[in-house]
PDB file of C-alpha atoms in Angstrom:
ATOM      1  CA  UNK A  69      98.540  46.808  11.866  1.00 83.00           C
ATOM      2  CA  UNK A  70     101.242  48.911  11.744  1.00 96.00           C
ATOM      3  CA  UNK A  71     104.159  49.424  13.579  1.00 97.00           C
ATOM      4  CA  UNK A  72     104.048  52.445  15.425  1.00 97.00           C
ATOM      5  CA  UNK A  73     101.696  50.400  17.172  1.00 95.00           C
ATOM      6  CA  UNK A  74     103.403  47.714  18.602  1.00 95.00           C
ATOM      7  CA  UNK A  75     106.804  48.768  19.249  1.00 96.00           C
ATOM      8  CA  UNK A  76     108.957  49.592  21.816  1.00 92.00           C
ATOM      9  CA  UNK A  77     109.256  53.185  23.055  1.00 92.00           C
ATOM     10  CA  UNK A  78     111.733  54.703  24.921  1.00 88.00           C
ATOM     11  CA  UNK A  79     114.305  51.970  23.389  1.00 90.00           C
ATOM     12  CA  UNK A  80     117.511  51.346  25.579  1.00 92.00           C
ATOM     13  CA  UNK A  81     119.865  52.778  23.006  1.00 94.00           C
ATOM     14  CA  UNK A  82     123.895  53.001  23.136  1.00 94.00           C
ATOM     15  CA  UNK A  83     126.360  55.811  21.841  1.00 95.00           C
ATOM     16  CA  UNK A  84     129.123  55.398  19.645  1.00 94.00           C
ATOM     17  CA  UNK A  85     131.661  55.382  22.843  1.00 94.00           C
ATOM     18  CA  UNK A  86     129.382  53.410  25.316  1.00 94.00           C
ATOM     19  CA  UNK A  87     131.349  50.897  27.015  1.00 92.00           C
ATOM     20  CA  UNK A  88     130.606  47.705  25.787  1.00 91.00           C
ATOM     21  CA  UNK A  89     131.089  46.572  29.544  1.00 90.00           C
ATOM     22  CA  UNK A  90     128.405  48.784  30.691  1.00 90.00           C
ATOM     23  CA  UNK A  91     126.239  47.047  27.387  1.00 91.00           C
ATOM     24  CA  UNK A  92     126.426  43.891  28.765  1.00 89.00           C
ATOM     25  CA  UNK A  93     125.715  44.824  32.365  1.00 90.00           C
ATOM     26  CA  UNK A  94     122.522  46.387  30.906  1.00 90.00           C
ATOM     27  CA  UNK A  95     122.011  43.590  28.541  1.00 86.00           C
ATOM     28  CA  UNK A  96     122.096  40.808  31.678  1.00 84.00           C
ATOM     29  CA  UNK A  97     119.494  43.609  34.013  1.00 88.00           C
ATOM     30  CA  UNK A  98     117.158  44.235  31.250  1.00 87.00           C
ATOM     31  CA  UNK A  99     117.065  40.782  29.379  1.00 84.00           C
ATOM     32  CA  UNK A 100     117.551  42.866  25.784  1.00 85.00           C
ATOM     33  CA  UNK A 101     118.770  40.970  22.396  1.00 87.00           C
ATOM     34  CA  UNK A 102     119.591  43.978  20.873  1.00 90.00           C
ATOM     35  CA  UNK A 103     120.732  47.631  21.149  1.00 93.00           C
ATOM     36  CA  UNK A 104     120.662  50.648  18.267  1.00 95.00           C
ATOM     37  CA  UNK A 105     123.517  53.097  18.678  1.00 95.00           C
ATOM     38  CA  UNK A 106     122.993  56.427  18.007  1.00 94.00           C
ATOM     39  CA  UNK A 107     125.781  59.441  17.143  1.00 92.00           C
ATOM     40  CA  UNK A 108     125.448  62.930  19.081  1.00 91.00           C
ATOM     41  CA  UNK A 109     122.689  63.776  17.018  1.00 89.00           C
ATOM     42  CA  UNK A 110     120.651  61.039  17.959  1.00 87.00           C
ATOM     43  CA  UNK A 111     120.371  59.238  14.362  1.00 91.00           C
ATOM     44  CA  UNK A 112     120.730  55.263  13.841  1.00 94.00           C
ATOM     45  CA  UNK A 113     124.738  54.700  12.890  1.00 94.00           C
ATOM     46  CA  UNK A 114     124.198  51.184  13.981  1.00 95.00           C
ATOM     47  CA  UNK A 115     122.908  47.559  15.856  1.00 95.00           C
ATOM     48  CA  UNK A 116     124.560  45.539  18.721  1.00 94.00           C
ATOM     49  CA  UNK A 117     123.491  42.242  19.395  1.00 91.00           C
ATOM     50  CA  UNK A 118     123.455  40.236  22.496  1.00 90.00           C
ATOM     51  CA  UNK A 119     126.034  37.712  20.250  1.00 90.00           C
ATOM     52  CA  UNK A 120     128.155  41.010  19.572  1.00 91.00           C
ATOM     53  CA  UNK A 121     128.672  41.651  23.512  1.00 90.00           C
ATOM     54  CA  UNK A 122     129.210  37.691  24.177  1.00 87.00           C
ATOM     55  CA  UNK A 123     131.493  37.493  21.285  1.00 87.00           C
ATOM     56  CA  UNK A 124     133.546  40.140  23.138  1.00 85.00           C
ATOM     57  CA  UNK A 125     133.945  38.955  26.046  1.00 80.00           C
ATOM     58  CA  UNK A 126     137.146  37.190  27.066  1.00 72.00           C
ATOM     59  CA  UNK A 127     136.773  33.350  27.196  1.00 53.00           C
ATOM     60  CA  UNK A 128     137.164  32.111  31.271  1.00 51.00           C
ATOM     61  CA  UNK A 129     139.068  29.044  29.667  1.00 44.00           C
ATOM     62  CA  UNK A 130     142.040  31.165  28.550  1.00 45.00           C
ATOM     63  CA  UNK A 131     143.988  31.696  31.420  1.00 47.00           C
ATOM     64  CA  UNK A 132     146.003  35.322  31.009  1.00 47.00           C
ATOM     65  CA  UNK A 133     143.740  36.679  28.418  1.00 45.00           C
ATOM     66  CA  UNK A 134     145.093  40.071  27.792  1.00 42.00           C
ATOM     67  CA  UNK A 135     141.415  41.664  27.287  1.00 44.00           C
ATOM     68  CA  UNK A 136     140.679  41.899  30.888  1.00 47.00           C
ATOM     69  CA  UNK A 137     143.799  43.537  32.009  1.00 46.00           C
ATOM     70  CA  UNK A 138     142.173  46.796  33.907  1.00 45.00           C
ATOM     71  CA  UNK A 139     143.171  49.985  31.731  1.00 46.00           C
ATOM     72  CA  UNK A 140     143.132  48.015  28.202  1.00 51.00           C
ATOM     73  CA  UNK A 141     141.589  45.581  25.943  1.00 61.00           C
ATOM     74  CA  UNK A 142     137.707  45.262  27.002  1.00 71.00           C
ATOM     75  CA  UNK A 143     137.766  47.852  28.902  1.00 74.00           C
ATOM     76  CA  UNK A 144     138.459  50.107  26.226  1.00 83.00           C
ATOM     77  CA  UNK A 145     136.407  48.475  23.819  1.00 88.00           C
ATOM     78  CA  UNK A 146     133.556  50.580  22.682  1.00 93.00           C
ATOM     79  CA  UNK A 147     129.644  49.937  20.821  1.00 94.00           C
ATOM     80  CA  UNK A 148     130.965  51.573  17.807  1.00 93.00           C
ATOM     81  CA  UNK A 149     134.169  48.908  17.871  1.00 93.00           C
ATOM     82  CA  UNK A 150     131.612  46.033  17.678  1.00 93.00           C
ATOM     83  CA  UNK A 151     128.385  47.349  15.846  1.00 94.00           C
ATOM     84  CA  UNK A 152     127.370  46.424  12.892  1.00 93.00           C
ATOM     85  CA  UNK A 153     126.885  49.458  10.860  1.00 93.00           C
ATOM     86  CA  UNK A 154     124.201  50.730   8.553  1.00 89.00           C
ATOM     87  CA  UNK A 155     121.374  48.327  10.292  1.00 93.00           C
ATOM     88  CA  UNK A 156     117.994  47.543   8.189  1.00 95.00           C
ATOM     89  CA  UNK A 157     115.224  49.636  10.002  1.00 96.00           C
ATOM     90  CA  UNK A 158     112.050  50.597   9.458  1.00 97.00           C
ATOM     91  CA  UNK A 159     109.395  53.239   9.700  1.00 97.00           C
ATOM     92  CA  UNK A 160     106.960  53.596  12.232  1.00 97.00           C
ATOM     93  CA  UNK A 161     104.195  53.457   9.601  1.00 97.00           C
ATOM     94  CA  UNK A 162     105.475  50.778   8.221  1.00 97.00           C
ATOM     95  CA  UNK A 163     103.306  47.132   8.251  1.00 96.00           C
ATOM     96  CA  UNK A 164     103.884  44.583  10.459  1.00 95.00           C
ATOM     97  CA  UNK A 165     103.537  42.216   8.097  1.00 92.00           C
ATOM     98  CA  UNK A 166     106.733  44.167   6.150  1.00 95.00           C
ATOM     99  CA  UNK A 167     108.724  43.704   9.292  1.00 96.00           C
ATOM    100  CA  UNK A 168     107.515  40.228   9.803  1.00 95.00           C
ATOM    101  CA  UNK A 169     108.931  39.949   6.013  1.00 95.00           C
ATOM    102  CA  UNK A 170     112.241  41.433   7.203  1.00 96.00           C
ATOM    103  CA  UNK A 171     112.666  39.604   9.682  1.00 95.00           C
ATOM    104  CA  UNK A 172     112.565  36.368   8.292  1.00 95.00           C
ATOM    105  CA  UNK A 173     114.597  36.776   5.080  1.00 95.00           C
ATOM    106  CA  UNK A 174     117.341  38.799   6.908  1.00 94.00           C
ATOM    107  CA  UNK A 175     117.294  36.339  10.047  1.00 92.00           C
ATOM    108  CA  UNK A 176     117.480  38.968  12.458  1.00 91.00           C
ATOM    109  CA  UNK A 177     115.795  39.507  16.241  1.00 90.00           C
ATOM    110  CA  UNK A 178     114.655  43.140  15.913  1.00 93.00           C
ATOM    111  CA  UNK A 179     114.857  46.322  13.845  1.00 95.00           C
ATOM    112  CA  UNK A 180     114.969  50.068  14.734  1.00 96.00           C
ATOM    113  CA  UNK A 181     111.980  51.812  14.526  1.00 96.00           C
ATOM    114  CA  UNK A 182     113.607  55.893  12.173  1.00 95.00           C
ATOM    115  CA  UNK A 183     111.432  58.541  11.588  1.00 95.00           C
ATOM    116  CA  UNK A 184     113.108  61.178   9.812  1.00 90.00           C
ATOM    117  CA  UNK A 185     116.508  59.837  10.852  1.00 87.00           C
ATOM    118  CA  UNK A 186     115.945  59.667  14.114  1.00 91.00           C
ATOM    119  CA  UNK A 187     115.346  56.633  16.509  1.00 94.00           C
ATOM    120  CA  UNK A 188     112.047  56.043  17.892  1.00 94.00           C
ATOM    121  CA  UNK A 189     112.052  52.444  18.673  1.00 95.00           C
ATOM    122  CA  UNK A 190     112.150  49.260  18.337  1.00 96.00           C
ATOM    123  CA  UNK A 191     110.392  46.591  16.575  1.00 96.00           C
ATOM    124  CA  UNK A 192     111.397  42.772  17.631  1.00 94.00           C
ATOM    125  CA  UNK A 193     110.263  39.113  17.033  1.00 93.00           C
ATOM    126  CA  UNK A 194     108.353  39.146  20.320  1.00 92.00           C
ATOM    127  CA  UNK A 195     105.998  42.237  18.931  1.00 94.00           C
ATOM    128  CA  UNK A 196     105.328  40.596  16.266  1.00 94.00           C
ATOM    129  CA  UNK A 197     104.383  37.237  17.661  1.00 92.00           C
ATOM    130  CA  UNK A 198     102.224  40.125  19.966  1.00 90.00           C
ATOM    131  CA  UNK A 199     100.889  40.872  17.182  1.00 90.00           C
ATOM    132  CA  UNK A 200      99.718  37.815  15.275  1.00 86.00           C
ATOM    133  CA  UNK A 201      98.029  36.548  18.654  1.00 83.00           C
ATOM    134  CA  UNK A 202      96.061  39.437  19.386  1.00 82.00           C
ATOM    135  CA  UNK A 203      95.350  40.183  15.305  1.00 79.00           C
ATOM    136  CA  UNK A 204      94.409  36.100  15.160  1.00 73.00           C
ATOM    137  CA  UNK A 205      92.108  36.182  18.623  1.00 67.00           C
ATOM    138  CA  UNK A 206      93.749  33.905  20.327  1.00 64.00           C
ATOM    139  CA  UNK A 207      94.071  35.925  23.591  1.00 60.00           C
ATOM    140  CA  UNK A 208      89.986  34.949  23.859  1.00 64.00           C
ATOM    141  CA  UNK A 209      89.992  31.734  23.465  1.00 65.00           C
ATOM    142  CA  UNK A 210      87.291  30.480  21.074  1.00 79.00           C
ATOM    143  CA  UNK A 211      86.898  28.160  18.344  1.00 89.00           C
ATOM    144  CA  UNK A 212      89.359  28.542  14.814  1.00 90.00           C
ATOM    145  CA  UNK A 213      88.418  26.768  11.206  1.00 93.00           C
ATOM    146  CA  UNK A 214      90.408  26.497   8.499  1.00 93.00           C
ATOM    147  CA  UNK A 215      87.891  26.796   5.758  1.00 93.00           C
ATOM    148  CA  UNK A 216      88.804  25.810   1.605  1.00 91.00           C
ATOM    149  CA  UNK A 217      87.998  28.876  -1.032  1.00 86.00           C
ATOM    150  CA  UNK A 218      88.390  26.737  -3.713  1.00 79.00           C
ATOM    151  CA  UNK A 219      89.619  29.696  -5.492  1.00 71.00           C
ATOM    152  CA  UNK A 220      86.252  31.599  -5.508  1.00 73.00           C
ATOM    153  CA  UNK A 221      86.385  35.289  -4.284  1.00 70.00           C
ATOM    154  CA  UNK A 222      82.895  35.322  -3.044  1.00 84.00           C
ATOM    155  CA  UNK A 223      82.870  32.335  -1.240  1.00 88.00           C
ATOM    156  CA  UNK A 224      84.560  34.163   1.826  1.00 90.00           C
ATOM    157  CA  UNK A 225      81.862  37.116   1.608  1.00 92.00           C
ATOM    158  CA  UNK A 226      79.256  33.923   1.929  1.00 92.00           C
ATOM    159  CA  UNK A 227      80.884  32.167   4.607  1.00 92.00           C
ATOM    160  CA  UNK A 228      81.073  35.290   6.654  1.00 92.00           C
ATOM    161  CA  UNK A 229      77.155  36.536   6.153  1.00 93.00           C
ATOM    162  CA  UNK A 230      75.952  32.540   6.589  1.00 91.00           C
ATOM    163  CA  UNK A 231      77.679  32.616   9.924  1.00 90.00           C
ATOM    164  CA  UNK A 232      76.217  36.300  11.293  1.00 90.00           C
ATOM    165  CA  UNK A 233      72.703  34.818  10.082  1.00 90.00           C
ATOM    166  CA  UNK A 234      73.528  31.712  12.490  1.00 89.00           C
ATOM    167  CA  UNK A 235      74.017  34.212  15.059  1.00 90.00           C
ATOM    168  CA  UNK A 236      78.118  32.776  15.142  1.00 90.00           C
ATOM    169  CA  UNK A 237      80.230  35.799  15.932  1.00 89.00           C
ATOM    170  CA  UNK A 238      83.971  36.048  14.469  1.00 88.00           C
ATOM    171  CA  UNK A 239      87.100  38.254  15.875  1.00 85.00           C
ATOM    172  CA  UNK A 240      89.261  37.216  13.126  1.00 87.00           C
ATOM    173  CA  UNK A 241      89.772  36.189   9.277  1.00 89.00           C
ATOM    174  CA  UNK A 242      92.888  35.177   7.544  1.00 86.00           C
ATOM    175  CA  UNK A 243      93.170  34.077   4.175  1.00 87.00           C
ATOM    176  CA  UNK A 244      96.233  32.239   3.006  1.00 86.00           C
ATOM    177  CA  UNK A 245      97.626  30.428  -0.255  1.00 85.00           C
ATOM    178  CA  UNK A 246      96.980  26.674  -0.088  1.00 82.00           C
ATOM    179  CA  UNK A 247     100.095  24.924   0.418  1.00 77.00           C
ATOM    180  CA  UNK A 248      99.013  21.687  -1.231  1.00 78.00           C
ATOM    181  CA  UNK A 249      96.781  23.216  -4.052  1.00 77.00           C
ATOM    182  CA  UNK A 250      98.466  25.682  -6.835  1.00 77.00           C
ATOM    183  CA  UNK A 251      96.340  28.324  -7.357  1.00 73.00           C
ATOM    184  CA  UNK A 252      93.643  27.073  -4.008  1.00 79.00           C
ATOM    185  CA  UNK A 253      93.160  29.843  -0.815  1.00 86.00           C
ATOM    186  CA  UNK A 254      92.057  28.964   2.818  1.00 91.00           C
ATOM    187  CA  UNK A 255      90.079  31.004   4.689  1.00 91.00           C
ATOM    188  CA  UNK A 256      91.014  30.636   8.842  1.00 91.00           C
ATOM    189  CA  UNK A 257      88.123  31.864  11.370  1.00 92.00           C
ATOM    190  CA  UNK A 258      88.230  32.403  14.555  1.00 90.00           C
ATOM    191  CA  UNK A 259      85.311  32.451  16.599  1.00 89.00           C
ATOM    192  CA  UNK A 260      84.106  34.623  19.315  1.00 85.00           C
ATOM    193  CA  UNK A 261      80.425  33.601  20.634  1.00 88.00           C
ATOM    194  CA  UNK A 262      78.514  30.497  18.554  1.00 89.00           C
ATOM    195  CA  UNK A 263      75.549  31.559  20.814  1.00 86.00           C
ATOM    196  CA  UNK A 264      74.080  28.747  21.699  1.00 89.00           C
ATOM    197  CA  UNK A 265      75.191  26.713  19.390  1.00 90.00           C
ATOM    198  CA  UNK A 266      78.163  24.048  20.384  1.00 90.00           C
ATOM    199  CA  UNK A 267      81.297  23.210  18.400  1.00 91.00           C
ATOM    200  CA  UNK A 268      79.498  19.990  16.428  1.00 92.00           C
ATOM    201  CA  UNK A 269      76.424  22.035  14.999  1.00 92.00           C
ATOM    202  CA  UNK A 270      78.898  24.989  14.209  1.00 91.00           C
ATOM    203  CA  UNK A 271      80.784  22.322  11.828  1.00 93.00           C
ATOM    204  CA  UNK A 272      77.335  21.610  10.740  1.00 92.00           C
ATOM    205  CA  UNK A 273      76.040  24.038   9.896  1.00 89.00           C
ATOM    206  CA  UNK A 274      79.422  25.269   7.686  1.00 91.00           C
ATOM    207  CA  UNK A 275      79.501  21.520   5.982  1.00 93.00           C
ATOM    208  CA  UNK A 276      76.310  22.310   4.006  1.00 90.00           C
ATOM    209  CA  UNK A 277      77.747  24.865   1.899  1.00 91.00           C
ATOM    210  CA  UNK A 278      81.744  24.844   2.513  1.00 92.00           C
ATOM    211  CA  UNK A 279      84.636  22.707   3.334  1.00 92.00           C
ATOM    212  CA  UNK A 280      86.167  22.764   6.118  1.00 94.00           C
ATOM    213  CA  UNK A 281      90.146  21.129   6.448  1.00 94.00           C
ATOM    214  CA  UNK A 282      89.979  21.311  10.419  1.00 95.00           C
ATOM    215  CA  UNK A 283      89.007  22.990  13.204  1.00 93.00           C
ATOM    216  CA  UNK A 284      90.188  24.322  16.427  1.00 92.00           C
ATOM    217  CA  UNK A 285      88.157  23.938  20.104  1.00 89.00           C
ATOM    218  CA  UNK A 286      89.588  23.753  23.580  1.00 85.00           C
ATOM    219  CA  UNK A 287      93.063  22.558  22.405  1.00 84.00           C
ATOM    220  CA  UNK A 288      92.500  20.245  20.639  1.00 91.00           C
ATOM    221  CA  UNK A 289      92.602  20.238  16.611  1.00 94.00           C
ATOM    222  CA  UNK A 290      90.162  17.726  14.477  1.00 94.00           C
ATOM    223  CA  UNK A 291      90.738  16.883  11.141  1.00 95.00           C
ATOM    224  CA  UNK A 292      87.930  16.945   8.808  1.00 93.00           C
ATOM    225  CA  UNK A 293      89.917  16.522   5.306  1.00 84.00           C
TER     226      UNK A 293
END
């Protein structure tokens, strides 16, 4: 759950006077969004974005532009002349739920992974997303309920024995604030082996005690509330 283990190591990084010519040649081979820049010491001074390099570039509907005369203009034109400086980052013991936080209230694609000012990767939206599918079990397939809590803290506890003595296995439990019910949690389960019990007698078996908004099998979501 925490950073260090889902980022990227050994993070393409720029210097201060990288040529922002040789950034986008790297940034069009290697399919990156974003690059830290580092100074001579190798701390974070700053972020370049994929919009940063295209943003630089000289428009092909401007006939003469005076950026791509050889010796000037973009060819001079250096990371540290279009970085943003001071970037938000992050530490690599951070949570990824903090950086999923981050990431949505700053609207950014990725943050720099410092650990005692020095740059040790990267964290982006796609490690994240990583990270919710293999945290939520969805890389093995299986069977997901969204379950109502009603606003009891035991009732999860319950839920979770009632389905080990039914032999149901889980890989996964959220809980979540209702978004219809001040005050009301869900509980979402995903399911790893229901023995030999199918889908239907799963739902039955859950109905006699809890409620349960929906559920998840093969694709295709069912409505129950």
């Amino acid at each position: 759950m925490l950073v260090r283990d889902w980022m990227t190591v050994n993070v393409i990084a720029l210097g201060v006077n990288s040529s922002v010519l040789d950034a986008a040649e790297i940034l069009h081979e290697k399919n990156i969004r974003q690059f830290p820049v580092i100074d001579s010491r190798g701390e974070l001074v700053g972020i370049v974005s994929d919009r940063d390099i295209r943003d630089a570039m000289p428009s092909k509907f401007i006939p003469g532009d005076a950026v791509v005369e050889r010796g000037g203009g973009l060819y001079t034109l250096t990371a540290g002349d279009i970085m943003t400086l001071d970037p938000i980052s992050v530490h690599s013991n951070a949570a990824m739920t903090e950086v999923a936080e981050i990431l949505v209230k700053h609207k950014v694609g990725g943050l720099p992974v410092v650990d005692g000012g020095q740059l040790v990767g990267i964290i982006t939206q796609a490690d994240v997303l990583r990270f919710l599918c293999a945290s939520a079990g969805s890389a093995r397939g299986g069977a997901q309920f969204g379950i109502r809590l009603n606003g009891d803290d035991n009732l999860l506890a319950d839920l979770l024995c009632d389905l080990r003595k039914q032999g149901v296995l889980f890989t996964s439990v959220f809980t979540a604030v209702d978004p219809g019910r001040v005050g009301a949690r869900n509980a979402y389960v995903s399911i790893a082996d229901m023995g030999d019990k199918c889908v239907e007698d799963v739902v039955e078996i859950i109905q006699k005690k809890y409620v349960i908004l929906f559920y998840v099998a093969e694709g295709v979501t069912v409505d129950l509330v």
